[in-house]
Amino acid sequence: GGLVGNAPGLFGLHEIRTFFPEGKAANVRVMSIGTMTIGATIRGNAPLDQGFLRWKGGLFNLVISAQASSVNYMLRQSLGEDYFLIDDEATPDQSKDVKDLDIVTPASTNTLRDRAMHAAQRSLGDPRFQAFREHIAMKPVFYHGPNRNCEE
């Protein structure tokens, strides 16, 4: 996560495609769990040359929103049905409640809880989510350390 890997699914896909042993097939699915997209935008006629003081946090929110949106688009294009995003967009009124998550209020807590429940219900009812629900991971292989369970 963070500034560069705000939506890190694309980094994971890159790692598999770059470092997975050549000649081995990899069945890759990516499930991304978002953080309730506020969907920062700017009006088409708004001046972009506002300077740091007039942009305030708006520029940061715009960049983060654009980065997450583009990563989700690229993962959908690359993986198709093997990519699943669990997220929910806040309505304009709700985005006022959660804009400053450093300030915990009953309104922000209720909005986050309600939107999370909505996203979970929508995802659990989506047929594309079935493959993720039924997946059983293989036993991990550790080559080093106290959990080593494989001879090289």
XYZ file of N, CA, C and O in Angstrom:
608
model
N 0.810 -1.186 0.000
C 0.000 0.000 0.000
C 0.855 1.252 0.000
O 1.992 1.244 -0.448
N 0.291 2.315 0.457
C 1.020 3.574 0.526
C 0.897 4.388 -0.735
O 0.025 4.161 -1.560
N 1.785 5.329 -0.885
C 1.716 6.269 -1.997
C 1.949 5.605 -3.348
O 1.196 5.798 -4.282
N 2.984 4.805 -3.481
C 3.318 4.212 -4.773
C 2.454 2.994 -5.066
O 1.929 2.846 -6.156
N 2.289 2.115 -4.097
C 1.518 0.898 -4.297
C 0.158 0.984 -3.645
O -0.240 0.060 -2.948
N -0.548 2.078 -3.885
C -1.843 2.305 -3.261
C -2.819 1.166 -3.549
O -3.611 0.789 -2.713
N -2.782 0.614 -4.738
C -3.569 -0.560 -5.108
C -2.562 -1.604 -5.583
O -2.243 -1.680 -6.766
N -2.008 -2.413 -4.662
C -0.813 -3.218 -4.960
C -1.034 -4.479 -5.786
O -0.083 -5.210 -6.038
N -2.243 -4.750 -6.244
C -2.490 -5.963 -7.022
C -1.631 -6.078 -8.259
O -1.184 -7.169 -8.632
N -1.374 -4.973 -8.921
C -0.555 -5.000 -10.140
C 0.887 -5.386 -9.825
O 1.537 -6.069 -10.608
N 1.380 -4.979 -8.653
C 2.728 -5.383 -8.239
C 2.790 -6.895 -8.058
O 3.761 -7.540 -8.440
N 1.756 -7.470 -7.447
C 1.710 -8.918 -7.262
C 1.689 -9.665 -8.583
O 2.400 -10.658 -8.767
N 0.883 -9.200 -9.530
C 0.829 -9.831 -10.845
C 2.182 -9.727 -11.539
O 2.658 -10.694 -12.147
N 2.818 -8.580 -11.432
C 4.155 -8.400 -12.018
C 5.159 -9.386 -11.408
O 5.957 -9.989 -12.129
N 5.118 -9.564 -10.083
C 6.041 -10.487 -9.421
C 5.864 -11.908 -9.960
O 6.844 -12.593 -10.249
N 4.620 -12.360 -10.087
C 4.363 -13.713 -10.604
C 4.890 -13.846 -12.026
O 5.568 -14.804 -12.369
N 4.564 -12.888 -12.878
C 4.961 -12.971 -14.286
C 6.467 -12.816 -14.471
O 7.007 -13.302 -15.446
N 7.125 -12.160 -13.543
C 8.561 -11.930 -13.673
C 9.383 -13.034 -13.012
O 10.380 -13.482 -13.579
N 8.978 -13.503 -11.843
C 9.840 -14.380 -11.056
C 9.365 -15.823 -10.945
O 10.077 -16.652 -10.390
N 8.184 -16.151 -11.436
C 7.713 -17.534 -11.379
C 8.599 -18.375 -12.282
O 8.978 -17.936 -13.375
N 8.959 -19.576 -11.850
C 9.880 -20.395 -12.654
C 9.392 -20.577 -14.097
O 8.227 -20.892 -14.336
N 10.302 -20.361 -15.023
C 9.976 -20.487 -16.447
C 9.559 -21.919 -16.760
O 10.126 -22.871 -16.253
N 8.537 -22.052 -17.561
C 8.040 -23.362 -17.949
C 6.955 -23.898 -17.031
O 6.303 -24.878 -17.358
N 6.780 -23.291 -15.869
C 5.716 -23.724 -14.961
C 4.488 -22.863 -15.196
O 4.592 -21.655 -15.364
N 3.339 -23.499 -15.198
C 2.086 -22.763 -15.377
C 1.643 -22.182 -14.037
O 1.805 -22.809 -12.997
N 1.108 -21.002 -14.091
C 0.597 -20.365 -12.875
C -0.845 -19.949 -13.112
O -1.137 -19.191 -14.021
N -1.738 -20.497 -12.290
C -3.139 -20.093 -12.327
C -3.273 -18.923 -11.356
O -3.278 -19.121 -10.148
N -3.354 -17.714 -11.886
C -3.316 -16.514 -11.053
C -4.706 -15.908 -10.935
O -5.373 -15.658 -11.937
N -5.103 -15.694 -9.697
C -6.309 -14.930 -9.400
C -5.905 -13.835 -8.418
O -5.108 -14.063 -7.521
N -6.495 -12.676 -8.595
C -6.220 -11.560 -7.686
C -7.547 -11.062 -7.132
O -8.455 -10.729 -7.886
N -7.611 -11.030 -5.802
C -8.747 -10.414 -5.127
C -8.207 -9.174 -4.419
O -7.281 -9.259 -3.627
N -8.776 -8.048 -4.754
C -8.350 -6.779 -4.188
C -9.433 -6.271 -3.249
O -10.601 -6.242 -3.606
N -9.024 -5.895 -2.042
C -9.970 -5.347 -1.073
C -9.665 -3.869 -0.927
O -8.602 -3.492 -0.428
N -10.581 -3.049 -1.412
C -10.385 -1.610 -1.405
C -10.657 -0.986 -0.053
O -10.984 -1.660 0.922
N -10.530 0.315 -0.015
C -10.689 1.056 1.238
C -11.784 2.116 1.120
O -11.664 3.199 1.653
N -12.835 1.775 0.417
C -13.968 2.654 0.170
C -13.531 3.896 -0.609
O -13.233 4.941 -0.046
N -13.522 3.733 -1.880
C -13.100 4.778 -2.790
C -13.976 6.015 -2.649
O -15.195 5.931 -2.725
N -13.331 7.142 -2.458
C -14.066 8.404 -2.442
C -14.155 8.940 -3.871
O -15.052 9.679 -4.211
N -13.260 8.494 -4.751
C -13.337 8.872 -6.155
C -13.074 10.343 -6.384
O -13.924 11.051 -6.924
N -11.912 10.813 -5.947
C -11.576 12.225 -6.119
C -11.510 12.578 -7.601
O -10.926 11.855 -8.397
N -12.140 13.657 -7.957
C -12.132 14.157 -9.331
C -11.971 15.676 -9.281
O -11.980 16.275 -8.214
N -11.847 16.246 -10.457
C -11.789 17.697 -10.567
C -12.659 18.095 -11.748
O -12.725 17.376 -12.761
N -13.368 19.192 -11.622
C -14.235 19.650 -12.707
C -13.404 19.903 -13.968
O -12.248 20.317 -13.893
N -14.013 19.704 -15.098
C -13.322 19.885 -16.366
C -12.845 21.304 -16.607
O -11.839 21.524 -17.278
N -13.539 22.284 -16.066
C -13.139 23.673 -16.300
C -12.354 24.269 -15.132
O -12.065 25.464 -15.112
N -11.991 23.444 -14.138
C -11.253 23.937 -12.968
C -9.802 24.237 -13.359
O -9.201 23.494 -14.133
N -9.241 25.311 -12.846
C -7.838 25.616 -13.155
C -6.911 24.610 -12.475
O -7.099 24.274 -11.303
N -5.937 24.112 -13.223
C -4.999 23.140 -12.673
C -3.785 23.819 -12.043
O -3.121 23.239 -11.200
N -3.499 25.029 -12.451
C -2.347 25.755 -11.935
C -2.775 26.518 -10.676
O -2.963 27.725 -10.684
N -2.942 25.760 -9.580
C -3.453 26.354 -8.351
C -2.372 26.560 -7.295
O -2.636 27.166 -6.266
N -1.202 26.023 -7.524
C -0.171 26.125 -6.501
C -0.474 25.203 -5.335
O -1.593 24.737 -5.153
N 0.546 24.932 -4.538
C 0.419 23.975 -3.445
C -0.624 24.398 -2.414
O -1.412 23.583 -1.941
N -0.658 25.671 -2.060
C -1.557 26.117 -0.998
C -3.031 26.002 -1.378
O -3.877 25.664 -0.551
N -3.358 26.270 -2.628
C -4.761 26.159 -3.039
C -5.176 24.713 -3.297
O -6.345 24.366 -3.159
N -4.233 23.861 -3.690
C -4.569 22.448 -3.894
C -4.826 21.760 -2.554
O -5.673 20.890 -2.446
N -4.043 22.110 -1.544
C -4.098 21.462 -0.225
C -4.002 19.953 -0.406
O -3.115 19.475 -1.074
N -4.900 19.191 0.209
C -4.870 17.735 0.073
C -5.552 17.239 -1.179
O -5.523 16.054 -1.482
N -6.181 18.131 -1.928
C -6.937 17.719 -3.109
C -6.077 17.064 -4.174
O -6.500 16.110 -4.823
N -4.871 17.564 -4.370
C -3.981 16.984 -5.381
C -3.580 15.567 -4.983
O -3.591 14.656 -5.816
N -3.237 15.376 -3.723
C -2.880 14.043 -3.231
C -4.041 13.074 -3.445
O -3.866 11.975 -3.964
N -5.254 13.480 -3.042
C -6.423 12.609 -3.208
C -6.691 12.294 -4.670
O -7.063 11.173 -5.018
N -6.501 13.272 -5.537
C -6.712 13.070 -6.969
C -5.712 12.061 -7.529
O -6.084 11.153 -8.276
N -4.443 12.185 -7.152
C -3.401 11.269 -7.640
C -3.652 9.852 -7.129
O -3.571 8.886 -7.895
N -3.964 9.709 -5.852
C -4.227 8.386 -5.279
C -5.440 7.743 -5.950
O -5.435 6.564 -6.296
N -6.486 8.511 -6.152
C -7.692 7.996 -6.789
C -7.420 7.562 -8.228
O -7.870 6.501 -8.660
N -6.679 8.373 -8.961
C -6.352 8.038 -10.351
C -5.472 6.793 -10.420
O -5.657 5.932 -11.291
N -4.515 6.672 -9.499
C -3.631 5.512 -9.490
C -4.425 4.233 -9.200
O -4.280 3.239 -9.892
N -5.282 4.265 -8.204
C -6.083 3.083 -7.868
C -7.015 2.711 -9.018
O -7.155 1.535 -9.362
N -7.628 3.692 -9.632
C -8.537 3.445 -10.747
C -7.806 2.825 -11.929
O -8.300 1.874 -12.547
N -6.630 3.333 -12.256
C -5.885 2.791 -13.399
C -5.386 1.376 -13.117
O -5.394 0.519 -14.004
N -4.960 1.091 -11.884
C -4.521 -0.264 -11.537
C -5.691 -1.234 -11.649
O -5.551 -2.325 -12.214
N -6.853 -0.866 -11.135
C -8.021 -1.749 -11.242
C -8.378 -2.007 -12.700
O -8.716 -3.132 -13.077
N -8.286 -0.988 -13.535
C -8.566 -1.156 -14.962
C -7.573 -2.130 -15.597
O -7.960 -3.043 -16.326
N -6.275 -1.947 -15.304
C -5.260 -2.821 -15.910
C -5.397 -4.262 -15.436
O -5.214 -5.198 -16.219
N -5.725 -4.463 -14.161
C -5.912 -5.823 -13.671
C -7.132 -6.479 -14.312
O -7.092 -7.664 -14.663
N -8.217 -5.717 -14.490
C -9.395 -6.271 -15.188
C -9.042 -6.655 -16.620
O -9.474 -7.688 -17.121
N -8.250 -5.822 -17.282
C -7.845 -6.113 -18.659
C -6.933 -7.340 -18.720
O -7.054 -8.162 -19.614
N -6.012 -7.457 -17.781
C -5.034 -8.550 -17.792
C -5.619 -9.882 -17.350
O -5.274 -10.923 -17.896
N -6.494 -9.865 -16.344
C -6.944 -11.110 -15.731
C -8.403 -11.455 -16.010
O -8.821 -12.585 -15.753
N -9.174 -10.524 -16.475
C -10.589 -10.798 -16.764
C -11.325 -11.293 -15.533
O -11.312 -10.651 -14.490
N -11.950 -12.464 -15.641
C -12.738 -13.032 -14.544
C -11.881 -13.463 -13.357
O -12.408 -13.771 -12.292
N -10.565 -13.511 -13.543
C -9.680 -13.906 -12.451
C -9.261 -12.723 -11.588
O -8.361 -12.832 -10.763
N -9.893 -11.576 -11.802
C -9.669 -10.411 -10.947
C -10.997 -10.032 -10.312
O -12.018 -9.941 -10.985
N -10.964 -9.831 -9.006
C -12.189 -9.469 -8.295
C -11.875 -8.362 -7.311
O -10.969 -8.480 -6.484
N -12.621 -7.270 -7.391
C -12.437 -6.122 -6.520
C -13.603 -6.022 -5.545
O -14.761 -5.997 -5.958
N -13.275 -5.997 -4.255
C -14.278 -5.734 -3.226
C -14.041 -4.302 -2.767
O -13.002 -3.989 -2.176
N -14.960 -3.440 -3.079
C -14.833 -2.035 -2.693
C -16.217 -1.411 -2.782
O -17.147 -2.022 -3.300
N -16.325 -0.233 -2.286
C -17.596 0.464 -2.333
C -17.306 1.948 -2.462
O -16.367 2.450 -1.834
N -18.063 2.618 -3.275
C -17.888 4.053 -3.426
C -18.832 4.774 -2.484
O -19.990 4.412 -2.355
N -18.294 5.775 -1.836
C -19.112 6.570 -0.916
C -19.958 7.549 -1.715
O -19.524 8.073 -2.738
N -21.166 7.776 -1.240
C -21.983 8.835 -1.830
C -21.374 10.176 -1.425
O -20.558 10.232 -0.494
N -21.744 11.264 -2.081
C -21.185 12.564 -1.679
C -21.403 12.882 -0.199
O -20.491 13.376 0.465
N -22.575 12.562 0.344
C -22.811 12.817 1.769
C -21.933 11.930 2.646
O -21.385 12.376 3.652
N -21.803 10.662 2.264
C -20.979 9.751 3.051
C -19.501 10.132 2.978
O -18.775 9.966 3.956
N -19.062 10.627 1.844
C -17.651 10.992 1.731
C -17.301 12.133 2.685
O -16.169 12.243 3.131
N -18.277 12.962 3.035
C -18.032 14.003 4.041
C -17.771 13.367 5.409
O -16.960 13.865 6.180
N -18.461 12.252 5.693
C -18.274 11.570 6.976
C -16.899 10.922 7.097
O -16.352 10.829 8.192
N -16.361 10.419 5.988
C -15.124 9.638 6.070
C -13.908 10.350 5.480
O -12.842 9.777 5.414
N -14.066 11.587 5.069
C -12.959 12.303 4.430
C -11.746 12.390 5.347
O -10.620 12.188 4.930
N -11.962 12.695 6.608
C -10.867 12.792 7.567
C -10.943 11.611 8.524
O -11.510 11.702 9.604
N -10.359 10.487 8.118
C -10.455 9.278 8.932
C -9.645 9.360 10.217
O -9.787 8.516 11.096
N -8.791 10.364 10.343
C -8.056 10.535 11.594
C -8.983 10.990 12.716
O -8.650 10.864 13.891
N -10.129 11.528 12.362
C -11.098 11.992 13.353
C -12.240 10.974 13.388
O -13.039 10.893 12.465
N -12.266 10.182 14.450
C -13.276 9.136 14.563
C -14.542 9.744 15.159
O -14.522 10.303 16.246
N -15.616 9.635 14.396
C -16.914 10.122 14.849
C -17.926 8.996 14.699
O -17.705 8.050 13.938
N -19.042 9.079 15.393
C -20.087 8.065 15.177
C -20.529 8.010 13.702
O -20.778 6.937 13.171
N -20.596 9.162 13.055
C -21.016 9.181 11.647
C -20.016 8.446 10.766
O -20.399 7.652 9.896
N -18.706 8.687 10.962
C -17.708 8.017 10.119
C -17.683 6.519 10.401
O -17.590 5.707 9.475
N -17.795 6.135 11.667
C -17.810 4.711 12.021
C -19.024 4.018 11.415
O -18.903 2.937 10.826
N -20.189 4.626 11.518
C -21.402 4.035 10.946
C -21.319 3.932 9.439
O -21.711 2.920 8.853
N -20.799 4.974 8.787
C -20.675 4.940 7.335
C -19.723 3.839 6.894
O -20.039 3.063 5.981
N -18.566 3.735 7.533
C -17.609 2.684 7.168
C -18.197 1.298 7.386
O -18.067 0.415 6.526
N -18.857 1.096 8.495
C -19.457 -0.211 8.797
C -20.562 -0.548 7.787
O -20.619 -1.660 7.262
N -21.425 0.404 7.506
C -22.522 0.174 6.557
C -22.012 -0.105 5.155
O -22.510 -1.000 4.477
N -21.037 0.663 4.697
C -20.511 0.472 3.340
C -19.758 -0.856 3.245
O -19.795 -1.534 2.222
N -19.052 -1.250 4.314
C -18.349 -2.538 4.315
C -19.356 -3.687 4.234
O -19.144 -4.654 3.485
N -20.445 -3.582 4.967
C -21.479 -4.614 4.925
C -22.086 -4.693 3.517
O -22.299 -5.786 2.986
N -22.326 -3.547 2.918
C -22.875 -3.512 1.563
C -21.908 -4.164 0.572
O -22.308 -4.970 -0.277
N -20.624 -3.834 0.659
C -19.623 -4.408 -0.251
C -19.512 -5.915 -0.048
O -19.415 -6.677 -1.017
N -19.546 -6.369 1.205
C -19.449 -7.802 1.485
C -20.664 -8.547 0.938
O -20.523 -9.600 0.296
N -21.853 -8.029 1.166
C -23.059 -8.687 0.669
C -23.061 -8.755 -0.852
O -23.405 -9.790 -1.434
N -22.671 -7.667 -1.495
C -22.630 -7.647 -2.952
C -21.601 -8.661 -3.479
O -21.868 -9.388 -4.432
N -20.460 -8.732 -2.822
C -19.408 -9.643 -3.275
C -19.787 -11.101 -3.064
O -19.584 -11.937 -3.946
N -20.327 -11.420 -1.892
C -20.693 -12.805 -1.603
C -21.782 -13.314 -2.536
O -21.852 -14.507 -2.823
N -22.615 -12.418 -3.040
C -23.674 -12.813 -3.964
C -23.249 -12.812 -5.421
O -24.019 -13.203 -6.293
N -22.039 -12.397 -5.709
C -21.558 -12.299 -7.086
C -20.990 -13.656 -7.521
O -20.098 -14.197 -6.867
N -21.479 -14.232 -8.633
C -20.981 -15.541 -9.081
C -19.475 -15.546 -9.376
O -18.819 -16.583 -9.242
N -18.906 -14.410 -9.733
C -17.465 -14.353 -10.012
C -16.629 -14.560 -8.739
O -15.462 -14.900 -8.807
N -17.247 -14.362 -7.579
C -16.541 -14.523 -6.309
C -16.428 -15.989 -5.898
O -15.618 -16.349 -5.057
N -17.225 -16.846 -6.515
C -17.281 -18.259 -6.142
C -15.911 -18.928 -6.191
O -15.555 -19.691 -5.290
N -15.128 -18.649 -7.211
C -13.796 -19.271 -7.332
C -12.906 -18.895 -6.151
O -12.100 -19.712 -5.685
N -13.045 -17.697 -5.655
C -12.251 -17.253 -4.507
C -12.738 -17.918 -3.218
O -11.933 -18.268 -2.356
N -14.036 -18.092 -3.093
C -14.592 -18.737 -1.895
C -14.213 -20.198 -1.817
O -14.004 -20.738 -0.738
N -14.120 -20.865 -2.958
C -13.860 -22.310 -2.981
C -12.372 -22.648 -2.998
O -12.005 -23.798 -2.817
N -11.533 -21.670 -3.195
C -10.097 -21.937 -3.321
C -9.503 -22.447 -2.004
O -9.778 -21.928 -0.934
N -8.702 -23.496 -2.109
C -7.961 -24.017 -0.964
C -6.482 -23.884 -1.315
O -6.010 -24.478 -2.286
N -5.785 -23.084 -0.541
C -4.370 -22.829 -0.823
C -3.537 -24.074 -0.556
O -3.835 -24.882 0.327
N -2.472 -24.209 -1.342
C -1.524 -25.294 -1.124
C -0.758 -25.025 0.171
O -0.663 -23.886 0.628
N -0.212 -26.076 0.726
C 0.626 -25.931 1.909
C 1.859 -25.114 1.519
O 2.501 -25.405 0.511
N 2.195 -24.081 2.301
C 3.356 -23.268 1.925
C 4.654 -24.056 2.064
O 4.772 -24.954 2.896
N 5.613 -23.706 1.231
C 6.927 -24.340 1.255
C 7.923 -23.326 1.783
O 8.034 -22.221 1.254
N 8.632 -23.705 2.836
C 9.666 -22.858 3.416
C 11.014 -23.542 3.226
O 11.196 -24.694 3.624
N 11.952 -22.849 2.624
C 13.268 -23.407 2.347
C 14.278 -23.072 3.446
O 15.320 -23.708 3.540
N 13.995 -22.072 4.241
C 14.932 -21.624 5.268
C 14.180 -21.299 6.549
O 12.975 -21.117 6.553
N 14.925 -21.184 7.644
C 14.355 -20.723 8.902
C 13.727 -21.826 9.723
O 13.762 -23.014 9.351
N 13.117 -21.453 10.836
C 12.579 -22.442 11.774
C 11.382 -23.229 11.215
O 11.076 -24.302 11.715
N 10.710 -22.688 10.189
C 9.558 -23.391 9.601
C 9.923 -24.203 8.361
O 9.034 -24.667 7.634
N 11.209 -24.394 8.143
C 11.679 -25.115 6.959
C 10.976 -26.470 6.876
O 10.973 -27.249 7.830
N 10.402 -26.745 5.717
C 9.710 -28.021 5.521
C 10.034 -28.635 4.170
O 9.311 -29.481 3.664
N 11.148 -28.187 3.560
C 11.487 -28.689 2.240
C 13.003 -28.844 2.123
O 13.762 -27.991 2.566
N 13.413 -29.938 1.540
C 14.823 -30.127 1.233
C 15.094 -29.521 -0.144
O 14.301 -29.691 -1.056
N 16.196 -28.842 -0.268
C 16.499 -28.193 -1.558
C 16.932 -29.189 -2.584
O 17.436 -30.188 -2.460
